[in-house]
Short mmCIF file of C-alpha atoms in Angstrom, two decimals:
data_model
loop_
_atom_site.label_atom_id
_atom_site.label_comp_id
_atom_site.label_asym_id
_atom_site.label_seq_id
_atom_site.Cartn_x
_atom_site.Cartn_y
_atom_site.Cartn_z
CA UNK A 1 91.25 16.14 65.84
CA UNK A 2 87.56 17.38 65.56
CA UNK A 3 88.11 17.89 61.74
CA UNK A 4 90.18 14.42 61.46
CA UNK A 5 87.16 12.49 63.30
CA UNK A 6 84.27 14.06 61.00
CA UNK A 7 85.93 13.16 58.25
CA UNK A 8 86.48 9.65 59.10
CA UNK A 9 82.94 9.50 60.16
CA UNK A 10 82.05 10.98 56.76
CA UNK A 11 84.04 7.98 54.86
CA UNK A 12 82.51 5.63 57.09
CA UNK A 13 79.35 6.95 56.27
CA UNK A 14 80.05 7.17 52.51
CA UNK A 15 81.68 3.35 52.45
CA UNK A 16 78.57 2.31 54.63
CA UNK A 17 76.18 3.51 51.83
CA UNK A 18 78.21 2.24 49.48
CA UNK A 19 78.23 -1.25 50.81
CA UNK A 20 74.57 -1.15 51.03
CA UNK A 21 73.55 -0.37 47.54
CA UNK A 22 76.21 -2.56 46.13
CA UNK A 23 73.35 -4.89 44.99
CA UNK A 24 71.19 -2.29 43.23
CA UNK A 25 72.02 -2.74 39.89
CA UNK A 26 71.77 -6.13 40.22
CA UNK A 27 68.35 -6.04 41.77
CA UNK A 28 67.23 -4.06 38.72
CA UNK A 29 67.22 -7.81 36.80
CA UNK A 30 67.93 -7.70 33.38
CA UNK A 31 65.84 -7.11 30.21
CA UNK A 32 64.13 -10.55 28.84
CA UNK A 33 64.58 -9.10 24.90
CA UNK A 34 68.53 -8.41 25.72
CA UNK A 35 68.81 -11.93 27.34
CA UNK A 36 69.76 -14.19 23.96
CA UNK A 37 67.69 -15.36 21.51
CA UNK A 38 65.63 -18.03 22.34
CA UNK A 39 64.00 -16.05 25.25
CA UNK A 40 63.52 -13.33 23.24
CA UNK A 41 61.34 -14.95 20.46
CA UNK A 42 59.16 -17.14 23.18
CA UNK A 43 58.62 -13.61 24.30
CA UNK A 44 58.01 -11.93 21.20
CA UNK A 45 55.19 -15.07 20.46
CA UNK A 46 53.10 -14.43 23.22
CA UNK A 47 49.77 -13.47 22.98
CA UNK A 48 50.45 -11.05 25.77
CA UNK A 49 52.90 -9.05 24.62
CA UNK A 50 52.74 -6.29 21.95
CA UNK A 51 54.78 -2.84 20.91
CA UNK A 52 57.42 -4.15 22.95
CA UNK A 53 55.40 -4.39 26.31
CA UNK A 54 53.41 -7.41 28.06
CA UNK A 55 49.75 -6.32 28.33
CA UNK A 56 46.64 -7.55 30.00
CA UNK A 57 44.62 -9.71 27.70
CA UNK A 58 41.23 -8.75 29.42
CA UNK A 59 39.21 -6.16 27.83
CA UNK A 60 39.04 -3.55 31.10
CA UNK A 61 41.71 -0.60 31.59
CA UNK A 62 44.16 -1.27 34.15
CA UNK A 63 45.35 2.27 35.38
CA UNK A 64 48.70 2.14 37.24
CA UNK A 65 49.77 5.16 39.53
CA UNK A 66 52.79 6.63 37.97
CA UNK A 67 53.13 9.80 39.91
CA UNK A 68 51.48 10.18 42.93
CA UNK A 69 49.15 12.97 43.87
CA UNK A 70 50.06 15.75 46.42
CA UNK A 71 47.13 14.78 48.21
CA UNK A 72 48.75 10.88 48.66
CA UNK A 73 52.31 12.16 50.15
CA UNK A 74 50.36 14.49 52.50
CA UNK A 75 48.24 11.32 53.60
CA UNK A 76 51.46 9.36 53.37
CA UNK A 77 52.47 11.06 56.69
CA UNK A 78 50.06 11.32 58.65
CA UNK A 79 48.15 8.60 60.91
CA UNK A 80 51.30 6.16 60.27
CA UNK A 81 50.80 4.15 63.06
CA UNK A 82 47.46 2.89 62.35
CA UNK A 83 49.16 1.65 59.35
CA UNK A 84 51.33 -0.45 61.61
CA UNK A 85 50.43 -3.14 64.35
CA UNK A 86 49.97 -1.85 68.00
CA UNK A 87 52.35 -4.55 69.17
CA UNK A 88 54.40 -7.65 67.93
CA UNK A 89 52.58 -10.00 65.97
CA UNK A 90 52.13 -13.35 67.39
CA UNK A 91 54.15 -15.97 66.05
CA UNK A 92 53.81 -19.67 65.70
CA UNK A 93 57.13 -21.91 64.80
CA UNK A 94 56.33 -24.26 61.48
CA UNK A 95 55.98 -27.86 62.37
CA UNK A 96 59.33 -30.27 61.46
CA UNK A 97 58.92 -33.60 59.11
CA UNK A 98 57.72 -34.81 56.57
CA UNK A 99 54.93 -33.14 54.37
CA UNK A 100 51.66 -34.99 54.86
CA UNK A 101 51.48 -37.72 52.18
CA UNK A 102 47.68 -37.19 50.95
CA UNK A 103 46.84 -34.06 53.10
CA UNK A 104 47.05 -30.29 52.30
CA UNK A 105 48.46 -27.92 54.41
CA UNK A 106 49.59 -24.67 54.74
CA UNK A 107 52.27 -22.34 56.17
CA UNK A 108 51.98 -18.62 55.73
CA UNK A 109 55.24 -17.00 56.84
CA UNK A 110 53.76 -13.14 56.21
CA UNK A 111 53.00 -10.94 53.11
CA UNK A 112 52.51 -13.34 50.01
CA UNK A 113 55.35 -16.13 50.97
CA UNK A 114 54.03 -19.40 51.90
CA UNK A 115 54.53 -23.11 51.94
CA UNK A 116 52.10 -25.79 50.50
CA UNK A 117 52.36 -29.04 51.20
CA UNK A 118 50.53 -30.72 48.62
CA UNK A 119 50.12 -34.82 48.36
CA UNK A 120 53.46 -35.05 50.37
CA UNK A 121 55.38 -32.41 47.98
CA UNK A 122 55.95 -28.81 49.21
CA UNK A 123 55.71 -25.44 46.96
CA UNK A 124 57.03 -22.13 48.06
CA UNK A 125 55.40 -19.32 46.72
CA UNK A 126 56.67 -15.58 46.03
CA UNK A 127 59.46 -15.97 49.40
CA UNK A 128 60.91 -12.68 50.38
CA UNK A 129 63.10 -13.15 53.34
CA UNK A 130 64.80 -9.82 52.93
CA UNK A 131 63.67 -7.11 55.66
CA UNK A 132 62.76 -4.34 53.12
CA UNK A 133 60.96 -5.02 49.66
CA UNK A 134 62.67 -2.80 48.09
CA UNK A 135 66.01 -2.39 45.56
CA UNK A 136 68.33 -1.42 48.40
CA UNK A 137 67.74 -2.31 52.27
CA UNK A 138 68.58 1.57 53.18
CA UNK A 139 64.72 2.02 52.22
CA UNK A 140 61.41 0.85 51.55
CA UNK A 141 58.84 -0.85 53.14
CA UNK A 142 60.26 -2.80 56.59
CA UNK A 143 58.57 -5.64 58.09
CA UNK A 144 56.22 -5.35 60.79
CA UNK A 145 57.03 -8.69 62.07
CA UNK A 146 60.10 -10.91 62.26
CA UNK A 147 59.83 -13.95 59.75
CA UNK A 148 58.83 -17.09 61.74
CA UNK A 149 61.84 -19.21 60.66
CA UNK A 150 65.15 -18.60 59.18
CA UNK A 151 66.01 -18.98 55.46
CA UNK A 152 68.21 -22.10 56.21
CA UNK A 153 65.74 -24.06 58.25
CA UNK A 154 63.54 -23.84 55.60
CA UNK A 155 62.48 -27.84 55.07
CA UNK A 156 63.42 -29.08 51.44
CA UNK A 157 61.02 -27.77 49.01
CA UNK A 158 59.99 -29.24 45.67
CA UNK A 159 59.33 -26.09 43.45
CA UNK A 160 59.78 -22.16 43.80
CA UNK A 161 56.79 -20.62 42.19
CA UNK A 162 56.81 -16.76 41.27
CA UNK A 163 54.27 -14.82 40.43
CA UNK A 164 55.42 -11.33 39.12
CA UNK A 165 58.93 -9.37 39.60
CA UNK A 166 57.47 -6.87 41.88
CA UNK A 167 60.47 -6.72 45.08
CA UNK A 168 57.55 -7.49 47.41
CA UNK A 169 57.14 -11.02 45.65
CA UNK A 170 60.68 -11.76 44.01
CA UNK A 171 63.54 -10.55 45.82
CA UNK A 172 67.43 -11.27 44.98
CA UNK A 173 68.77 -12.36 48.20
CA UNK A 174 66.60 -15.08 48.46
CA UNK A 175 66.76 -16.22 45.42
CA UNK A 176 70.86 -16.67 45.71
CA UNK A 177 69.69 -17.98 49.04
CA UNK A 178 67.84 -20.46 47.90
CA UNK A 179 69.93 -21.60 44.93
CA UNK A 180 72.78 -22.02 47.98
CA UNK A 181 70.13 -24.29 50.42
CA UNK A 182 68.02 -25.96 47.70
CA UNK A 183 67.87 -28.08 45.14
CA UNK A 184 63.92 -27.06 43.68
CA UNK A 185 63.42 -25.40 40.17
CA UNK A 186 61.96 -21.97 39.72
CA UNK A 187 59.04 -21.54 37.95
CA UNK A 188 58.04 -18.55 36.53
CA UNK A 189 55.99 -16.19 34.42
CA UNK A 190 57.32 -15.53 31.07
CA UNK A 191 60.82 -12.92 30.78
CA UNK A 192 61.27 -13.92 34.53
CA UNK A 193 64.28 -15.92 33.86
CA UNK A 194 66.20 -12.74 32.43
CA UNK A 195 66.37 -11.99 36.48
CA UNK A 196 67.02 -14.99 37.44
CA UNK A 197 69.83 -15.76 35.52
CA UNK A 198 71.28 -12.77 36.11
CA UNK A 199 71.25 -13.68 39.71
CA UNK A 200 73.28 -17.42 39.24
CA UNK A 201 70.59 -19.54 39.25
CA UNK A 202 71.36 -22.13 37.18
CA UNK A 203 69.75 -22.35 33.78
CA UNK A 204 68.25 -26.04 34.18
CA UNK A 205 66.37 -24.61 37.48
CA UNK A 206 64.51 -22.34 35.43
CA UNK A 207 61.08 -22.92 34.22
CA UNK A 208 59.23 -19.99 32.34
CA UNK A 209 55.91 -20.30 31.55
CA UNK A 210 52.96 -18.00 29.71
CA UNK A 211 49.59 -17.87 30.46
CA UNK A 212 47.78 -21.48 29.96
CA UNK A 213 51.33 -23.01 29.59
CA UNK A 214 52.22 -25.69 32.01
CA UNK A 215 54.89 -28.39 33.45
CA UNK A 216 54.84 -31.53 35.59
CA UNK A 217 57.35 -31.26 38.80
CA UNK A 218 57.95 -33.57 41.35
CA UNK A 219 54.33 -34.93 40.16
CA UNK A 220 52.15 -32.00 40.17
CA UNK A 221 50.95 -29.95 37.16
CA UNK A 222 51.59 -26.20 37.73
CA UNK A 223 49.50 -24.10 34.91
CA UNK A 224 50.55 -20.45 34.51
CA UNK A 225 47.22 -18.22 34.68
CA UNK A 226 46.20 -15.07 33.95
CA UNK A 227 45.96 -12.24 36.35
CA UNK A 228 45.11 -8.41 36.35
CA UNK A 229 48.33 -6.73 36.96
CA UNK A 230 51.83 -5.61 35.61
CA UNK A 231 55.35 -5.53 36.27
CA UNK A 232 58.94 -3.84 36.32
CA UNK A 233 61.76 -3.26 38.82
CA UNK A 234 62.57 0.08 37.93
CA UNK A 235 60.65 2.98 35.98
CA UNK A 236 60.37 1.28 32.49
CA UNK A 237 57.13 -1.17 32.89
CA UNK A 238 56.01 -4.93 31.89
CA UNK A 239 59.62 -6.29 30.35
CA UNK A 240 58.22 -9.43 32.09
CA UNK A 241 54.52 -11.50 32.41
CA UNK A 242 52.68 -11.11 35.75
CA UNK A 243 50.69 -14.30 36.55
CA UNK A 244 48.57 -16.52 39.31
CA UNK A 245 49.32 -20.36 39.70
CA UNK A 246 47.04 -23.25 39.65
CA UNK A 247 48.91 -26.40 41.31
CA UNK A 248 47.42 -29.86 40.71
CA UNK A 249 47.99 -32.91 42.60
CA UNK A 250 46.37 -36.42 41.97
CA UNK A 251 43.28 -35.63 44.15
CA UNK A 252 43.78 -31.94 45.37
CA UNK A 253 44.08 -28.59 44.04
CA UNK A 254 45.44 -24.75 44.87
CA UNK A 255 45.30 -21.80 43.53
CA UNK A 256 47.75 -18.69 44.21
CA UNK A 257 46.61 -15.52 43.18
CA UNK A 258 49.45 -13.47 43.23
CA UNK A 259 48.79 -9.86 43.31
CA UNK A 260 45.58 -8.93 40.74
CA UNK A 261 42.80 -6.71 40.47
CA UNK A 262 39.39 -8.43 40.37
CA UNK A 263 38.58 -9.78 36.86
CA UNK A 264 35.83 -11.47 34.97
CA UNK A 265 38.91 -14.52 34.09
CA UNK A 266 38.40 -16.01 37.45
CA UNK A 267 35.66 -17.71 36.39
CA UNK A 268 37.02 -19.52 33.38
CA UNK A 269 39.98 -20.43 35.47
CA UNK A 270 37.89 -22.77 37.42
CA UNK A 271 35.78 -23.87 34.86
CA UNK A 272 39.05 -25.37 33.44
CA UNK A 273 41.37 -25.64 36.16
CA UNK A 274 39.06 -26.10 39.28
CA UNK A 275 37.73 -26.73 41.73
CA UNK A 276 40.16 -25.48 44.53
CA UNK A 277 40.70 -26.83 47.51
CA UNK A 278 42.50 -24.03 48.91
CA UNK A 279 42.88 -20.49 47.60
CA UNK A 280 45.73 -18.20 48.43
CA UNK A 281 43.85 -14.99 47.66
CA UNK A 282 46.25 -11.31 48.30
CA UNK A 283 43.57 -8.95 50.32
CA UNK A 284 45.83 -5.96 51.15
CA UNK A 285 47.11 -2.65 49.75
CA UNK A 286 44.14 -1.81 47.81
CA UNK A 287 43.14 1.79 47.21
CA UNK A 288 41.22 3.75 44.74
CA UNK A 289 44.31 5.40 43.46
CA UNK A 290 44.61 1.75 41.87
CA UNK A 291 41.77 -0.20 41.68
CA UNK A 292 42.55 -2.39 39.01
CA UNK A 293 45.44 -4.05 40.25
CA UNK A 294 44.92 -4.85 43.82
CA UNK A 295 41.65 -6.91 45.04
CA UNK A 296 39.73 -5.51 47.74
CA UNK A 297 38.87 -8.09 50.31
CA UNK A 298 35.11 -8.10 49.28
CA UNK A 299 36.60 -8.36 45.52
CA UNK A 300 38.94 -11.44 46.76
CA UNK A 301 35.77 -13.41 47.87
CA UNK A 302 34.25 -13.03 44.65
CA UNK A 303 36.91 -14.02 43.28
CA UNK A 304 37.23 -17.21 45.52
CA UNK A 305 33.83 -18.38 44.59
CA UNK A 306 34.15 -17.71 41.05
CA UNK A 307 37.00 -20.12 40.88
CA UNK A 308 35.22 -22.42 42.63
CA UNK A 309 37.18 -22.77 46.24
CA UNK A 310 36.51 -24.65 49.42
CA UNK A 311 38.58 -22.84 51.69
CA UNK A 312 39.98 -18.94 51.45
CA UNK A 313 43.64 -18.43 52.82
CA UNK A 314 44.41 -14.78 52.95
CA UNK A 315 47.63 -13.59 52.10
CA UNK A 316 49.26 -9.88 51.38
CA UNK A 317 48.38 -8.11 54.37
CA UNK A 318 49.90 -7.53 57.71
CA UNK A 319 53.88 -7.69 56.96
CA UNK A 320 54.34 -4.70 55.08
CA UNK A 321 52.65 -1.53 53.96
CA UNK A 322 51.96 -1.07 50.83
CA UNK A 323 49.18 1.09 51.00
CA UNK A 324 47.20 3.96 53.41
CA UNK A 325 44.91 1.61 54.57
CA UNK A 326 44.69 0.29 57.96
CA UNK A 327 46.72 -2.29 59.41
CA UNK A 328 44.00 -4.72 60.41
CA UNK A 329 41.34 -3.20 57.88
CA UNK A 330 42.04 -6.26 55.34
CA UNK A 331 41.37 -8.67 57.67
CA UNK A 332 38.58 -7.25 59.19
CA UNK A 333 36.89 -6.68 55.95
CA UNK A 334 37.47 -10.16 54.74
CA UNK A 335 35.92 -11.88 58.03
CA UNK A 336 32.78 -10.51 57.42
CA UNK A 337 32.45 -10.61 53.80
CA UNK A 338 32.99 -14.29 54.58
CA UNK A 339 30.38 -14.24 56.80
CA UNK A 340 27.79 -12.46 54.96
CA UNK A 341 28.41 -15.25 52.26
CA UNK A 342 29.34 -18.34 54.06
CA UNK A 343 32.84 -18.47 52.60
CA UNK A 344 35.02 -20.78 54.46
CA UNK A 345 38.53 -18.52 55.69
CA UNK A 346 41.42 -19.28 58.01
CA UNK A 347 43.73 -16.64 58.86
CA UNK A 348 46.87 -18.41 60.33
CA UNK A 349 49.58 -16.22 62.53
CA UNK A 350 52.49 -16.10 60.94
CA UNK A 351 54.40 -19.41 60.92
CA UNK A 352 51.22 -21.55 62.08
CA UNK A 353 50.27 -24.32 59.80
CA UNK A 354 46.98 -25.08 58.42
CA UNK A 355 45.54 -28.59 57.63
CA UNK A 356 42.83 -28.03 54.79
CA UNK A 357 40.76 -30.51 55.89
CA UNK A 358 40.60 -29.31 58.99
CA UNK A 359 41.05 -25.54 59.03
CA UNK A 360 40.57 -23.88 62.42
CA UNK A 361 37.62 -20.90 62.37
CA UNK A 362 39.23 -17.85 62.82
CA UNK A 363 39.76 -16.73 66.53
CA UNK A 364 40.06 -12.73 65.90
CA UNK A 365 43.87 -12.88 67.02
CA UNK A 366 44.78 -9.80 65.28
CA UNK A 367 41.56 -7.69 66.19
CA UNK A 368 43.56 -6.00 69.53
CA UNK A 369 46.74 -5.31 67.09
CA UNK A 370 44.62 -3.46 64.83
#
């Protein structure tokens, strides 16, 4: 009976795993050249792409971490709970109705995914509602925080923008999620859509843009712009475009950074596209291993300035980590950069919302999680 119960526990087991990485290959996307012809020669035009690869157009080195150093998996396990909040993050539920009609506001629900309400329209950017980012949800990076409202109560949203195809910024089962609950289009960086489709959403939901491309939905402009990064969901690298988003109403204007390292391009992206109203600038896992393609905080206020914002919204920090910093370090870093340069910031909990026009000062909530 001993024998009979291990091995029932060991099939259990087995069909347990098995259930879980069902989704795996799937999550890998698909190849934008392999995904039919048209897709292939908008791909093949871009000024971006070369030898079969999308590069960055600006003139720096951007030095990706392929292996990492014995000296990284050592730190890797040690001091893990200062990479972790003390305690449960404080949560705030999103307000119901309507968008405002000629406001701007906010609602960061943790890591890069949040909600602008723009002249009465909404725009969700880079949602990830899955609890690891990660190609199967036996591993990977967990949340440190629950998300502040299900998937499904999500109000109805004009347009999905994506920034890259990294799992901590596009993630399958919200996509299929949201293809079941809404009605928006996706709009994304060029070779994108290869996932996408892939996943069942629809063709005529798809929008895929390169850099300094753009399209009109709902009544605002959305302008694919460069950023400092790369991409992949597996080992082979940069199949798609990486990308930030400028988002244009009648009278106001966001930007969403994505993930990027600092670059001189900010500049000329407000020049043509500014100025901002409201930033949405990523501030966590930096590290020298990779400096290029991660902002430091300090770097994300320069930024900020150079593209010519009002007020600084930090996002990609405090949900998951990504990196050996600190939980609260980001934060703490970016509060008094601001303050040193009389930058305007607001760091919302999770799930609060934030009227531009009116953005509280922050209050230094996370400061005894950290």
């Amino acid at each position: 009976m001993r024998t009979a119960r291990r091995i029932l526990a060991g099939g259990a087991a087995l069909a347990a795993a098995g259930w879980a990485l069902r989704d795996v290959p799937a999550e890998l996307g698909a190849r934008p050249l392999d995904s039919g012809p048209e897709r292939a020669a908008r791909v093949r035009r871009s000024s971006q792409f070369k030898d079969g690869s999308f590069y960055n157009s600006m003139p720096e080195p951007t030095h990706v971490m392929n292996t990492p150093p014995v000296s990284l998996l050592g730190e890797l396990a040690r001091n893990k709970e200062q990479r972790r909040p003390a305690g449960p993050v404080p949560m705030r539920v999103p307000p119901a109705g309507p968008a405002p009609a000629d406001g701007l506001r906010a609602v960061w629900y943790g890591h890069a995914s949040t909600l602008v309400e723009i002249e009465g329209r909404r725009v969700l950017f880079d949602p990830v509602w899955s609890e690891r980012v990660s190609p199967s949800q036996l591993v990977g990076p967990k949340r440190h925080h629950p998300l502040p409202v299900a998937i499904s109560e999500l109000p109805p949203v004009d347009a999905v923008a994506i920034s890259h195809d990294h799992y901590d910024h596009l993630d399958l089962a919200t996509v299929r999620a949201l293809v079941r609950t809404q009605k928006a289009p996706f709009l994304v960086p060029l070779g994108i859509g290869a996932h996408l489709e892939r996943w069942g959403v629809p063709a005529y939901r798809i929008i895929e843009l390169d850099w300094e491309e753009e399209a009109e939905v709902a009544g605002l402009r959305f302008v694919a712009t460069a950023a400092r990064h790369f991409s992949g969901r597996s080992l082979r690298r940069n199949d798609t475009l990486w990308g930030s988003w400028v988002v244009a109403g009648a009278a106001k204007r966001v930007f969403y950074a994505g993930d990027s390292g600092y670059f001189e391009g900010y500049r000329g992206i407000g020049a043509a596209h500014g100025p901002f109203d409201l930033t949405l600038m990523p501030i966590g896992a930096y590290s020298p291993a990779w400096p290029d393609i991660h902002m430091n905080p300090e770097e994300a206020v320069n930024a900020h300035l150079d593209l010519g914002g009002k007020l600084l919204l930090p996002v990609h920090w405090a949900t998951f980590t990504l990196a050996l910093h600190p939980w609260a370090e980001p934060v703490d870093r970016l509060w008094r950069e601001a303050k040193a340069r009389e930058v305007d910031i607001v760091v919302p909990r999770p799930g609060e919302a934030v009227d531009a026009a009116a953005a509280p000062a922050p209050d230094g909530w996370w400061e005894t999680l950290g």
